[in-house]
Amino acid sequence: MSDALSPQPTTPGPAPAQASPAAGARIIAITSGKGGVGKTFVSANLAAALTRRGHRVLVLDADLGLANLDVVLNLHPKITLHDVFTGKATLEQAVIKAPGGFSVLLAGSGMVEYSRLTPEVRNQFLNVIQALTPQYDVVLLDTGAGISDVVLFSISLASEVLIVATPEPTSLTDAYAAIKVLAMQQKRQHVRMVINQAARPGDGRAITSQLQQVLDRFVSTQSGRPVRLIHMGDIPADASVRDAVMRRQLLLVHTPGCPAALAISQLANKIETALLTPST
C-alpha cells in the first residue's frame, strides 16, 4: 500500500471544529473507512461488555442515513432520533434499554434529510450529545462509514476514535484514507484500531504496523509528527458471529465463550484500562 496507489478521497469541506460536549461520559466514535466490516456489531457487543464491567453505557446510532443498530439488536423502537429532531418526542422518550443492559438512541433508517450536515442538523445533534453525556460513563457513537461531512462531524464530537477494519485490501485502503482525513482535518494525534475477522493471531498487529509505516511516510499532523495508530486488538473470524447476527442477538449473549466474544471482552478491558480508569 502506498499513498500513490491509495485512492485520494474527494475532500469534503473543512471539518467542523471539534465541539466541547458537557462534562461527563467519555465519548468514543466507532467508525470505519468502508461499510460491511462489522462496525455496528462491534459497537453493540463492546457496549454489552463495558456494561458488564459496571459502566453506564449509551450507544448512539450516528449513522443518520443508513442506521441499522436496531436490526443488530432486534429492537423495534416507536420513537427515534428523528422524532426528537422534529419535536415529536423528548430525548428521554427516545432513549431505550437494549439487550445487554446498556442504553441506545436509535436513528431510524432512511433519514435522507439528515444525510447532509446542515446547520440545523449540526445544532440538533450537538444538543443531543450535550444533554446525554452527563448521564453516562461512556457514549459510543456508531457512525456511518467513510468521510462524509455527517460522519466527520460525529467523529469530531468524540475524544477518542476507534476504527474497525478487516484484513481485506479494500477495507485497509479506505481505513487509511479515513485516518488521513482525521489527521489532517481534525488534527488527530492518534487513532485506535481493531481488526475484525482476523484469520490468525497477530494479524491485526502486523496490519496496524503496515498502516503505520504508510502514515509515517505520507501523513503528518499539525505538530509535524505522524499520526500514531494504537492497536487495540483483533476479533478473530468466528462462525458464531454470523449465527448471532442472523439471529439478531448479541454475541456476548448468544455464545459468550466463543473466540470472538472473548476478544471483544479483551477489547473492553483495554478500553477500560486506557480510557476509563482515573489516572493516579
PDB file of C-alpha atoms in Angstrom:
ATOM      1  CA  MET A   1       0.000   0.000   0.000  1.00  0.00           C
ATOM      2  CA  SER A   2       1.386   3.391  -0.915  1.00  0.00           C
ATOM      3  CA  ASP A   3      -0.007   6.860  -0.928  1.00  0.00           C
ATOM      4  CA  ALA A   4       0.316   6.971  -4.698  1.00  0.00           C
ATOM      5  CA  LEU A   5      -1.817   3.843  -5.052  1.00  0.00           C
ATOM      6  CA  SER A   6      -4.325   4.739  -2.381  1.00  0.00           C
ATOM      7  CA  PRO A   7      -7.474   6.462  -3.620  1.00  0.00           C
ATOM      8  CA  GLN A   8      -7.431  10.136  -2.893  1.00  0.00           C
ATOM      9  CA  PRO A   9     -10.849  10.928  -1.432  1.00  0.00           C
ATOM     10  CA  THR A  10     -12.673  13.984  -2.556  1.00  0.00           C
ATOM     11  CA  THR A  11     -12.025  16.161   0.416  1.00  0.00           C
ATOM     12  CA  PRO A  12     -15.280  17.383   1.874  1.00  0.00           C
ATOM     13  CA  GLY A  13     -15.480  20.940   3.119  1.00  0.00           C
ATOM     14  CA  PRO A  14     -13.465  21.888   6.164  1.00  0.00           C
ATOM     15  CA  ALA A  15     -14.262  19.632   9.087  1.00  0.00           C
ATOM     16  CA  PRO A  16     -16.278  21.317  11.787  1.00  0.00           C
ATOM     17  CA  ALA A  17     -14.295  22.483  14.743  1.00  0.00           C
ATOM     18  CA  GLN A  18     -14.192  19.874  17.444  1.00  0.00           C
ATOM     19  CA  ALA A  19     -17.102  20.561  19.754  1.00  0.00           C
ATOM     20  CA  SER A  20     -16.922  20.512  23.527  1.00  0.00           C
ATOM     21  CA  PRO A  21     -19.801  18.459  24.876  1.00  0.00           C
ATOM     22  CA  ALA A  22     -20.736  18.789  28.510  1.00  0.00           C
ATOM     23  CA  ALA A  23     -18.582  17.096  31.103  1.00  0.00           C
ATOM     24  CA  GLY A  24     -19.473  13.513  31.806  1.00  0.00           C
ATOM     25  CA  ALA A  25     -19.142  10.482  29.596  1.00  0.00           C
ATOM     26  CA  ARG A  26     -16.049   9.551  27.670  1.00  0.00           C
ATOM     27  CA  ILE A  27     -17.190   9.792  24.043  1.00  0.00           C
ATOM     28  CA  ILE A  28     -15.734   7.199  21.674  1.00  0.00           C
ATOM     29  CA  ALA A  29     -16.529   7.278  17.958  1.00  0.00           C
ATOM     30  CA  ILE A  30     -16.570   3.832  16.373  1.00  0.00           C
ATOM     31  CA  THR A  31     -16.119   4.260  12.653  1.00  0.00           C
ATOM     32  CA  SER A  32     -14.720   2.644   9.516  1.00  0.00           C
ATOM     33  CA  GLY A  33     -13.419   3.562   6.112  1.00  0.00           C
ATOM     34  CA  LYS A  34     -15.955   1.336   4.354  1.00  0.00           C
ATOM     35  CA  GLY A  35     -19.200  -0.354   5.243  1.00  0.00           C
ATOM     36  CA  GLY A  36     -19.684  -4.038   5.941  1.00  0.00           C
ATOM     37  CA  VAL A  37     -16.706  -4.504   8.257  1.00  0.00           C
ATOM     38  CA  GLY A  38     -18.711  -5.153  11.450  1.00  0.00           C
ATOM     39  CA  LYS A  39     -18.647  -1.671  12.948  1.00  0.00           C
ATOM     40  CA  THR A  40     -22.165  -1.805  14.418  1.00  0.00           C
ATOM     41  CA  PHE A  41     -21.581  -5.379  15.597  1.00  0.00           C
ATOM     42  CA  VAL A  42     -18.504  -4.183  17.478  1.00  0.00           C
ATOM     43  CA  SER A  43     -20.330  -1.154  18.902  1.00  0.00           C
ATOM     44  CA  ALA A  44     -23.201  -3.214  20.301  1.00  0.00           C
ATOM     45  CA  ASN A  45     -21.126  -6.014  21.782  1.00  0.00           C
ATOM     46  CA  LEU A  46     -18.492  -3.652  23.173  1.00  0.00           C
ATOM     47  CA  ALA A  47     -21.308  -1.760  24.904  1.00  0.00           C
ATOM     48  CA  ALA A  48     -22.531  -5.011  26.455  1.00  0.00           C
ATOM     49  CA  ALA A  49     -19.010  -5.894  27.618  1.00  0.00           C
ATOM     50  CA  LEU A  50     -18.452  -2.462  29.189  1.00  0.00           C
ATOM     51  CA  THR A  51     -21.877  -2.627  30.872  1.00  0.00           C
ATOM     52  CA  ARG A  52     -20.903  -5.950  32.447  1.00  0.00           C
ATOM     53  CA  ARG A  53     -17.923  -4.151  33.937  1.00  0.00           C
ATOM     54  CA  GLY A  54     -20.236  -1.755  35.736  1.00  0.00           C
ATOM     55  CA  HIS A  55     -20.129   1.233  33.380  1.00  0.00           C
ATOM     56  CA  ARG A  56     -23.191   3.253  32.373  1.00  0.00           C
ATOM     57  CA  VAL A  57     -23.100   2.962  28.595  1.00  0.00           C
ATOM     58  CA  LEU A  58     -25.093   4.581  25.800  1.00  0.00           C
ATOM     59  CA  VAL A  59     -24.785   3.676  22.126  1.00  0.00           C
ATOM     60  CA  LEU A  60     -25.950   6.479  19.844  1.00  0.00           C
ATOM     61  CA  ASP A  61     -26.708   5.467  16.284  1.00  0.00           C
ATOM     62  CA  ALA A  62     -24.968   8.293  14.463  1.00  0.00           C
ATOM     63  CA  ASP A  63     -25.444   6.789  11.002  1.00  0.00           C
ATOM     64  CA  LEU A  64     -28.311   9.129  10.275  1.00  0.00           C
ATOM     65  CA  GLY A  65     -28.919   7.947   6.727  1.00  0.00           C
ATOM     66  CA  LEU A  66     -28.425   4.165   6.914  1.00  0.00           C
ATOM     67  CA  ALA A  67     -28.969   3.269  10.551  1.00  0.00           C
ATOM     68  CA  ASN A  68     -29.047  -0.439  11.395  1.00  0.00           C
ATOM     69  CA  LEU A  69     -28.314  -0.677  15.109  1.00  0.00           C
ATOM     70  CA  ASP A  70     -31.978  -1.542  15.663  1.00  0.00           C
ATOM     71  CA  VAL A  71     -31.609  -4.533  13.327  1.00  0.00           C
ATOM     72  CA  VAL A  72     -28.496  -5.831  15.083  1.00  0.00           C
ATOM     73  CA  LEU A  73     -30.226  -5.577  18.478  1.00  0.00           C
ATOM     74  CA  ASN A  74     -33.631  -6.815  17.246  1.00  0.00           C
ATOM     75  CA  LEU A  75     -35.332  -3.675  18.519  1.00  0.00           C
ATOM     76  CA  HIS A  76     -38.475  -2.097  17.122  1.00  0.00           C
ATOM     77  CA  PRO A  77     -38.495   1.413  18.554  1.00  0.00           C
ATOM     78  CA  LYS A  78     -41.608   3.541  18.366  1.00  0.00           C
ATOM     79  CA  ILE A  79     -39.544   6.680  18.943  1.00  0.00           C
ATOM     80  CA  THR A  80     -36.221   7.505  17.277  1.00  0.00           C
ATOM     81  CA  LEU A  81     -33.780  10.374  16.960  1.00  0.00           C
ATOM     82  CA  HIS A  82     -35.868  11.582  14.024  1.00  0.00           C
ATOM     83  CA  ASP A  83     -38.778  12.193  16.389  1.00  0.00           C
ATOM     84  CA  VAL A  84     -36.516  14.146  18.748  1.00  0.00           C
ATOM     85  CA  PHE A  85     -35.169  16.283  15.925  1.00  0.00           C
ATOM     86  CA  THR A  86     -38.682  17.072  14.679  1.00  0.00           C
ATOM     87  CA  GLY A  87     -40.016  17.833  18.171  1.00  0.00           C
ATOM     88  CA  LYS A  88     -42.467  14.914  18.208  1.00  0.00           C
ATOM     89  CA  ALA A  89     -40.837  13.333  21.275  1.00  0.00           C
ATOM     90  CA  THR A  90     -38.424  14.152  24.048  1.00  0.00           C
ATOM     91  CA  LEU A  91     -34.914  12.812  24.306  1.00  0.00           C
ATOM     92  CA  GLU A  92     -35.872  10.872  27.435  1.00  0.00           C
ATOM     93  CA  GLN A  93     -38.592   9.083  25.490  1.00  0.00           C
ATOM     94  CA  ALA A  94     -36.204   8.127  22.695  1.00  0.00           C
ATOM     95  CA  VAL A  95     -33.515   6.515  24.867  1.00  0.00           C
ATOM     96  CA  ILE A  96     -34.356   2.860  25.485  1.00  0.00           C
ATOM     97  CA  LYS A  97     -32.717  -0.153  27.099  1.00  0.00           C
ATOM     98  CA  ALA A  98     -31.109  -2.712  24.825  1.00  0.00           C
ATOM     99  CA  PRO A  99     -30.397  -6.393  25.404  1.00  0.00           C
ATOM    100  CA  GLY A 100     -27.171  -6.406  27.371  1.00  0.00           C
ATOM    101  CA  GLY A 101     -28.315  -3.717  29.782  1.00  0.00           C
ATOM    102  CA  PHE A 102     -26.951  -0.635  28.024  1.00  0.00           C
ATOM    103  CA  SER A 103     -28.959   2.289  26.655  1.00  0.00           C
ATOM    104  CA  VAL A 104     -29.453   3.089  22.986  1.00  0.00           C
ATOM    105  CA  LEU A 105     -30.645   6.056  20.986  1.00  0.00           C
ATOM    106  CA  LEU A 106     -31.692   4.798  17.576  1.00  0.00           C
ATOM    107  CA  ALA A 107     -31.679   6.973  14.486  1.00  0.00           C
ATOM    108  CA  GLY A 108     -34.275   5.265  12.327  1.00  0.00           C
ATOM    109  CA  SER A 109     -33.281   4.200   8.821  1.00  0.00           C
ATOM    110  CA  GLY A 110     -33.824   6.190   5.665  1.00  0.00           C
ATOM    111  CA  MET A 111     -33.419   9.629   7.256  1.00  0.00           C
ATOM    112  CA  VAL A 112     -32.439  11.138   3.934  1.00  0.00           C
ATOM    113  CA  GLU A 113     -33.000  14.678   5.159  1.00  0.00           C
ATOM    114  CA  TYR A 114     -30.246  14.120   7.734  1.00  0.00           C
ATOM    115  CA  SER A 115     -27.675  12.689   5.348  1.00  0.00           C
ATOM    116  CA  ARG A 116     -26.294  16.208   4.801  1.00  0.00           C
ATOM    117  CA  LEU A 117     -24.750  18.314   7.522  1.00  0.00           C
ATOM    118  CA  THR A 118     -26.951  21.391   7.539  1.00  0.00           C
ATOM    119  CA  PRO A 119     -26.519  23.908  10.388  1.00  0.00           C
ATOM    120  CA  GLU A 120     -29.811  22.662  11.806  1.00  0.00           C
ATOM    121  CA  VAL A 121     -28.708  19.012  11.871  1.00  0.00           C
ATOM    122  CA  ARG A 122     -25.383  20.012  13.392  1.00  0.00           C
ATOM    123  CA  ASN A 123     -27.026  22.013  16.196  1.00  0.00           C
ATOM    124  CA  GLN A 124     -29.622  19.344  16.919  1.00  0.00           C
ATOM    125  CA  PHE A 125     -27.004  16.621  17.090  1.00  0.00           C
ATOM    126  CA  LEU A 126     -24.747  18.673  19.335  1.00  0.00           C
ATOM    127  CA  ASN A 127     -27.654  19.474  21.672  1.00  0.00           C
ATOM    128  CA  VAL A 128     -28.455  15.771  21.988  1.00  0.00           C
ATOM    129  CA  ILE A 129     -24.854  14.910  22.858  1.00  0.00           C
ATOM    130  CA  GLN A 130     -24.591  17.704  25.415  1.00  0.00           C
ATOM    131  CA  ALA A 131     -27.819  16.594  27.095  1.00  0.00           C
ATOM    132  CA  LEU A 132     -26.786  12.935  27.284  1.00  0.00           C
ATOM    133  CA  THR A 133     -23.135  12.951  28.303  1.00  0.00           C
ATOM    134  CA  PRO A 134     -23.666  13.873  31.976  1.00  0.00           C
ATOM    135  CA  GLN A 135     -25.822  10.768  32.433  1.00  0.00           C
ATOM    136  CA  TYR A 136     -23.313   8.116  31.322  1.00  0.00           C
ATOM    137  CA  ASP A 137     -19.752   6.927  31.810  1.00  0.00           C
ATOM    138  CA  VAL A 138     -19.301   6.002  28.148  1.00  0.00           C
ATOM    139  CA  VAL A 139     -21.065   7.141  24.973  1.00  0.00           C
ATOM    140  CA  LEU A 140     -20.277   5.088  21.883  1.00  0.00           C
ATOM    141  CA  LEU A 141     -21.058   6.878  18.618  1.00  0.00           C
ATOM    142  CA  ASP A 142     -21.794   4.253  15.983  1.00  0.00           C
ATOM    143  CA  THR A 143     -21.038   6.444  12.971  1.00  0.00           C
ATOM    144  CA  GLY A 144     -21.596   5.888   9.302  1.00  0.00           C
ATOM    145  CA  ALA A 145     -18.725   4.622   7.169  1.00  0.00           C
ATOM    146  CA  GLY A 146     -16.457   6.829   5.090  1.00  0.00           C
ATOM    147  CA  ILE A 147     -15.638  10.524   5.255  1.00  0.00           C
ATOM    148  CA  SER A 148     -18.875  12.367   4.583  1.00  0.00           C
ATOM    149  CA  ASP A 149     -19.421  15.624   6.422  1.00  0.00           C
ATOM    150  CA  VAL A 150     -22.004  13.989   8.722  1.00  0.00           C
ATOM    151  CA  VAL A 151     -19.565  11.206   9.645  1.00  0.00           C
ATOM    152  CA  LEU A 152     -16.725  13.644  10.245  1.00  0.00           C
ATOM    153  CA  PHE A 153     -18.917  15.863  12.411  1.00  0.00           C
ATOM    154  CA  SER A 154     -19.998  12.872  14.509  1.00  0.00           C
ATOM    155  CA  ILE A 155     -16.365  11.881  14.989  1.00  0.00           C
ATOM    156  CA  SER A 156     -15.421  15.457  15.901  1.00  0.00           C
ATOM    157  CA  LEU A 157     -17.640  15.161  18.995  1.00  0.00           C
ATOM    158  CA  ALA A 158     -15.551  12.284  20.355  1.00  0.00           C
ATOM    159  CA  SER A 159     -12.352  12.452  22.354  1.00  0.00           C
ATOM    160  CA  GLU A 160     -11.307   9.032  21.006  1.00  0.00           C
ATOM    161  CA  VAL A 161     -11.698   7.299  17.649  1.00  0.00           C
ATOM    162  CA  LEU A 162     -11.797   3.530  17.187  1.00  0.00           C
ATOM    163  CA  ILE A 163     -11.553   2.447  13.542  1.00  0.00           C
ATOM    164  CA  VAL A 164     -12.844  -1.013  12.678  1.00  0.00           C
ATOM    165  CA  ALA A 165     -11.248  -2.659   9.649  1.00  0.00           C
ATOM    166  CA  THR A 166     -10.899  -6.131   8.201  1.00  0.00           C
ATOM    167  CA  PRO A 167      -7.770  -7.608   6.593  1.00  0.00           C
ATOM    168  CA  GLU A 168      -9.252  -7.111   3.109  1.00  0.00           C
ATOM    169  CA  PRO A 169      -7.268  -4.660   0.932  1.00  0.00           C
ATOM    170  CA  THR A 170     -10.335  -2.500   0.189  1.00  0.00           C
ATOM    171  CA  SER A 171     -11.078  -2.114   3.903  1.00  0.00           C
ATOM    172  CA  LEU A 172      -7.479  -1.202   4.700  1.00  0.00           C
ATOM    173  CA  THR A 173      -7.215   1.272   1.810  1.00  0.00           C
ATOM    174  CA  ASP A 174     -10.385   3.015   2.961  1.00  0.00           C
ATOM    175  CA  ALA A 175      -9.250   2.919   6.598  1.00  0.00           C
ATOM    176  CA  TYR A 176      -6.034   4.648   5.539  1.00  0.00           C
ATOM    177  CA  ALA A 177      -7.992   7.320   3.671  1.00  0.00           C
ATOM    178  CA  ALA A 178     -10.201   7.930   6.730  1.00  0.00           C
ATOM    179  CA  ILE A 179      -7.226   8.150   9.095  1.00  0.00           C
ATOM    180  CA  LYS A 180      -5.517  10.586   6.723  1.00  0.00           C
ATOM    181  CA  VAL A 181      -8.559  12.895   6.761  1.00  0.00           C
ATOM    182  CA  LEU A 182      -8.850  12.681  10.567  1.00  0.00           C
ATOM    183  CA  ALA A 183      -5.183  13.581  10.939  1.00  0.00           C
ATOM    184  CA  MET A 184      -5.256  16.475   8.504  1.00  0.00           C
ATOM    185  CA  GLN A 185      -8.704  17.978   9.137  1.00  0.00           C
ATOM    186  CA  GLN A 186      -9.318  17.169  12.798  1.00  0.00           C
ATOM    187  CA  LYS A 187      -5.656  17.270  13.806  1.00  0.00           C
ATOM    188  CA  ARG A 188      -5.935  13.865  15.468  1.00  0.00           C
ATOM    189  CA  GLN A 189      -2.669  12.854  17.090  1.00  0.00           C
ATOM    190  CA  HIS A 190      -3.665   9.223  17.478  1.00  0.00           C
ATOM    191  CA  VAL A 191      -6.328   6.798  16.275  1.00  0.00           C
ATOM    192  CA  ARG A 192      -7.173   3.435  17.817  1.00  0.00           C
ATOM    193  CA  MET A 193      -7.707   0.368  15.621  1.00  0.00           C
ATOM    194  CA  VAL A 194      -9.346  -3.016  15.936  1.00  0.00           C
ATOM    195  CA  ILE A 195      -9.080  -5.607  13.186  1.00  0.00           C
ATOM    196  CA  ASN A 196     -12.227  -7.661  12.738  1.00  0.00           C
ATOM    197  CA  GLN A 197     -12.362 -11.103  11.092  1.00  0.00           C
ATOM    198  CA  ALA A 198      -8.658 -11.693  11.663  1.00  0.00           C
ATOM    199  CA  ALA A 199      -7.554 -15.053  10.215  1.00  0.00           C
ATOM    200  CA  ARG A 200      -4.646 -15.691  12.569  1.00  0.00           C
ATOM    201  CA  PRO A 201      -3.422 -14.384  15.928  1.00  0.00           C
ATOM    202  CA  GLY A 202      -1.128 -11.419  15.399  1.00  0.00           C
ATOM    203  CA  ASP A 203      -2.562 -10.470  12.003  1.00  0.00           C
ATOM    204  CA  GLY A 204      -4.089  -7.256  13.312  1.00  0.00           C
ATOM    205  CA  ARG A 205      -0.893  -6.043  14.934  1.00  0.00           C
ATOM    206  CA  ALA A 206       1.010  -6.675  11.700  1.00  0.00           C
ATOM    207  CA  ILE A 207      -1.657  -4.866   9.653  1.00  0.00           C
ATOM    208  CA  THR A 208      -1.646  -1.910  12.034  1.00  0.00           C
ATOM    209  CA  SER A 209       2.141  -1.771  11.802  1.00  0.00           C
ATOM    210  CA  GLN A 210       1.973  -1.721   7.991  1.00  0.00           C
ATOM    211  CA  LEU A 211      -0.566   1.093   8.044  1.00  0.00           C
ATOM    212  CA  GLN A 212       1.621   2.987  10.487  1.00  0.00           C
ATOM    213  CA  GLN A 213       4.559   2.762   8.086  1.00  0.00           C
ATOM    214  CA  VAL A 214       2.472   4.290   5.275  1.00  0.00           C
ATOM    215  CA  LEU A 215       1.230   7.054   7.584  1.00  0.00           C
ATOM    216  CA  ASP A 216       4.778   7.754   8.765  1.00  0.00           C
ATOM    217  CA  ARG A 217       5.820   8.258   5.165  1.00  0.00           C
ATOM    218  CA  PHE A 218       2.920  10.250   3.777  1.00  0.00           C
ATOM    219  CA  VAL A 219       0.848  11.858   6.547  1.00  0.00           C
ATOM    220  CA  SER A 220       1.894  14.261   9.269  1.00  0.00           C
ATOM    221  CA  THR A 221      -0.184  16.080  11.860  1.00  0.00           C
ATOM    222  CA  GLN A 222      -0.100  19.761  12.727  1.00  0.00           C
ATOM    223  CA  SER A 223       2.685  19.050  15.216  1.00  0.00           C
ATOM    224  CA  GLY A 224       4.815  17.682  12.401  1.00  0.00           C
ATOM    225  CA  ARG A 225       4.709  14.195  13.873  1.00  0.00           C
ATOM    226  CA  PRO A 226       2.902  11.329  12.108  1.00  0.00           C
ATOM    227  CA  VAL A 227      -0.451  10.278  13.467  1.00  0.00           C
ATOM    228  CA  ARG A 228       0.000   7.321  15.801  1.00  0.00           C
ATOM    229  CA  LEU A 229      -2.068   4.164  15.424  1.00  0.00           C
ATOM    230  CA  ILE A 230      -2.845   2.285  18.622  1.00  0.00           C
ATOM    231  CA  HIS A 231      -3.652  -1.379  18.075  1.00  0.00           C
ATOM    232  CA  MET A 232      -6.464  -2.290  20.473  1.00  0.00           C
ATOM    233  CA  GLY A 233      -6.859  -5.914  19.459  1.00  0.00           C
ATOM    234  CA  ASP A 234      -8.134  -8.420  16.937  1.00  0.00           C
ATOM    235  CA  ILE A 235     -11.523 -10.090  16.673  1.00  0.00           C
ATOM    236  CA  PRO A 236     -10.962 -13.490  15.049  1.00  0.00           C
ATOM    237  CA  ALA A 237     -13.055 -14.838  12.189  1.00  0.00           C
ATOM    238  CA  ASP A 238     -15.651 -16.928  14.023  1.00  0.00           C
ATOM    239  CA  ALA A 239     -18.714 -18.768  12.710  1.00  0.00           C
ATOM    240  CA  SER A 240     -20.572 -17.841  15.896  1.00  0.00           C
ATOM    241  CA  VAL A 241     -20.585 -14.191  14.801  1.00  0.00           C
ATOM    242  CA  ARG A 242     -22.615 -14.851  11.670  1.00  0.00           C
ATOM    243  CA  ASP A 243     -25.019 -17.061  13.620  1.00  0.00           C
ATOM    244  CA  ALA A 244     -25.558 -14.370  16.270  1.00  0.00           C
ATOM    245  CA  VAL A 245     -26.051 -11.669  13.621  1.00  0.00           C
ATOM    246  CA  MET A 246     -28.558 -13.797  11.719  1.00  0.00           C
ATOM    247  CA  ARG A 247     -30.450 -14.420  14.957  1.00  0.00           C
ATOM    248  CA  ARG A 248     -30.204 -10.692  15.775  1.00  0.00           C
ATOM    249  CA  GLN A 249     -28.642 -11.409  19.146  1.00  0.00           C
ATOM    250  CA  LEU A 250     -25.630 -10.003  20.923  1.00  0.00           C
ATOM    251  CA  LEU A 251     -22.682 -12.357  20.533  1.00  0.00           C
ATOM    252  CA  LEU A 252     -21.904 -11.939  24.231  1.00  0.00           C
ATOM    253  CA  VAL A 253     -25.372 -13.333  24.978  1.00  0.00           C
ATOM    254  CA  HIS A 254     -25.609 -15.868  22.159  1.00  0.00           C
ATOM    255  CA  THR A 255     -22.170 -17.515  22.505  1.00  0.00           C
ATOM    256  CA  PRO A 256     -20.286 -15.804  25.337  1.00  0.00           C
ATOM    257  CA  GLY A 257     -17.409 -18.275  25.343  1.00  0.00           C
ATOM    258  CA  CYS A 258     -16.577 -18.211  21.632  1.00  0.00           C
ATOM    259  CA  PRO A 259     -13.244 -16.746  20.462  1.00  0.00           C
ATOM    260  CA  ALA A 260     -14.799 -13.557  19.025  1.00  0.00           C
ATOM    261  CA  ALA A 261     -16.776 -12.870  22.230  1.00  0.00           C
ATOM    262  CA  LEU A 262     -13.653 -13.345  24.333  1.00  0.00           C
ATOM    263  CA  ALA A 263     -11.789 -10.940  22.031  1.00  0.00           C
ATOM    264  CA  ILE A 264     -14.484  -8.290  22.487  1.00  0.00           C
ATOM    265  CA  SER A 265     -14.230  -8.713  26.258  1.00  0.00           C
ATOM    266  CA  GLN A 266     -10.483  -8.181  25.965  1.00  0.00           C
ATOM    267  CA  LEU A 267     -11.128  -5.045  23.879  1.00  0.00           C
ATOM    268  CA  ALA A 268     -13.448  -3.766  26.616  1.00  0.00           C
ATOM    269  CA  ASN A 269     -10.719  -4.411  29.168  1.00  0.00           C
ATOM    270  CA  LYS A 270      -8.200  -2.413  27.128  1.00  0.00           C
ATOM    271  CA  ILE A 271     -10.612   0.478  26.684  1.00  0.00           C
ATOM    272  CA  GLU A 272     -11.440   0.464  30.379  1.00  0.00           C
ATOM    273  CA  THR A 273      -7.757   0.499  31.335  1.00  0.00           C
ATOM    274  CA  ALA A 274      -6.710   3.113  28.778  1.00  0.00           C
ATOM    275  CA  LEU A 275      -9.708   5.472  28.837  1.00  0.00           C
ATOM    276  CA  LEU A 276     -11.996   4.858  31.792  1.00  0.00           C
ATOM    277  CA  THR A 277      -9.672   4.270  34.725  1.00  0.00           C
ATOM    278  CA  PRO A 278      -8.759   7.507  36.501  1.00  0.00           C
ATOM    279  CA  SER A 279      -5.025   8.129  36.498  1.00  0.00           C
ATOM    280  CA  THR A 280      -3.433   8.394  39.902  1.00  0.00           C
TER     281      THR A 280
END
